[in-house]
Amino acid sequence: MDVESVAVELYGLRPAEFTAARDAHAARAREAGDKQLAALIAAMRKPTVAVWTAGLLARRRPEEARGLVQLGEALRSAHRTLDAGELRKLSHDQHAVIGELARTARALAAEAGQPVSGPVLYEVERILHAVLADAGVAERWAAGRLAKAPDAVSGFAGLEPLPAAALARRGQAARPAGAAAERVRPPRPDADDGRAGAVRRERAEAARAELAGARAEAERLEEARAAAQELADRAAAVVEAAEEDVRAAGERLEAARAAGADAVAGHREAGRAAEKAKARVREAARKAEKLTSSES
């Protein structure tokens, strides 16, 4: 038993089954004398339903998982080489692929007995976006070892273009000045307009994608806020009911204490009355004995 194999097994279980299985593995490692392994297993975090659902897709659909990883590699390569045409094509492909894979993951989860709500499905899509953008996330996801949802990503932040590509882009964007401008043949107006139009379309497409992402994020946050409010309301109701139970229990306790005190007092009074009755019986017996002796 090693930590990698245990992780793959545990993260393949439904979230409801995770904790008991993790604790059992940690206990077996302790019994075997491997305290370090036991500590590593005990530290494993229970996955959310979204993380488990995304991982289920990688485990049950390895071909589709490899396809998504390869799409991410192509996107990152196009980003680093600043290949605008390839980026546009691949960006269009990624939205269709992620939507289809998320729906497949939802169906697989339902087959496994785990329902997936709308907010959870959105979180699955967000995880798959991170798989495209981050090679490390992609590796853990494809291996079935994704333990928590990765941080939200926007585009390919932190993935810098290759120096040659960046220099080429800056060279295309730069406008010569002074004497150097006289030596540069001006481009044909139609070619310049075509490039400008392509740039505008690319920017418009990026703006629309950003807007769509912002709207989706806002909807997700609103759903999460509503769900949190519902949980808070339920918790408040439970607390109120518990407080009422505590008050009622306190009243019953006070009543029981009073009844107990009355019972103790009654017991003492009954004891005193019994002693008096016994004394009267003894006194009556002595008198009867005297009368009997005098008659004889």
Steps between C-alpha positions, in 0.01 A plus 500: 500500500637841399355848509452527121300179468292588806428846357385357167272256682357754743430770242319241292245449778188709537551792742264337752726192510830686515547569872435147625730348237775755569488437874509124442811530280668728754423251779650213299814704434533574874450134585777416252729744680521751213418820687609726215268330251218507754546875547504564123182298453325664796583842353320428171207734451153380416422618145203717420231355276630717213860380540386138525275537194781652292733220614237239416512621140878446485468150648201380297579676171880487460489564124297817545731599786806466277325705235437782746861492623625515141266792426647681801853436374406641158337807656799572718733458203292738287498750784877485538556544127231769478331314216175700483336282237571177684389656829165601350438153364608319816309743725184423305571127535560520874154639582327223307727229643469614861123527479471149358744350750328666795167353392665159461647530850158587638349190339779280637445641849126429475577140398720473811215624720629855550268779377668812359321833531533799269754685720706181533494453122630856458782419743583188294530720189727738693726208598519384138598855396783481754607167347543680168692793647728327751719202413538404869123488552465301178753241623329451838155488340593248232666278764187503717677680786328839497429567867352852492362749253780705341496876519288675240693581183446773244665433166862391541621736771860428597576318173730749327539506121828378355752784463521464122124510463471802728769685306329418171166627632661821625681543169173471312331747732784758499477796263830639365567871558719771343744402229437129553138552398607626162686177429200278589254437222148566634269198484212493261189656654294187445757278673525743790123514530486121498750475784322772695169324449648171618638671811164660570319169454749324725457763769122491466501121530721517808272766651191289434667195654602704805148639532348153476743375761421793730127440464540130571714578805242751623222242460707240683573740784133596526400133513766438762376801701142375483609151604701643788203710610277193493751309710523793741121512532487127564777526757319786674182291513692206643664725760164649595346153534797386707472803727129427545583139585758624751245734659240223519758260641594761761139538602460123523817481706377765742164322529675171561722657765198653672316166487809330637524750785131451578547124494796524740302726733201265480723205573642671809153602620371148444796367698423731791130405490594131493724545805217676684260222410747240623538692825122507546481128432768433762321724749167325436666164544642602839160622617332180386762296681443695823123455481543128445735473801261690732203283406688187583 
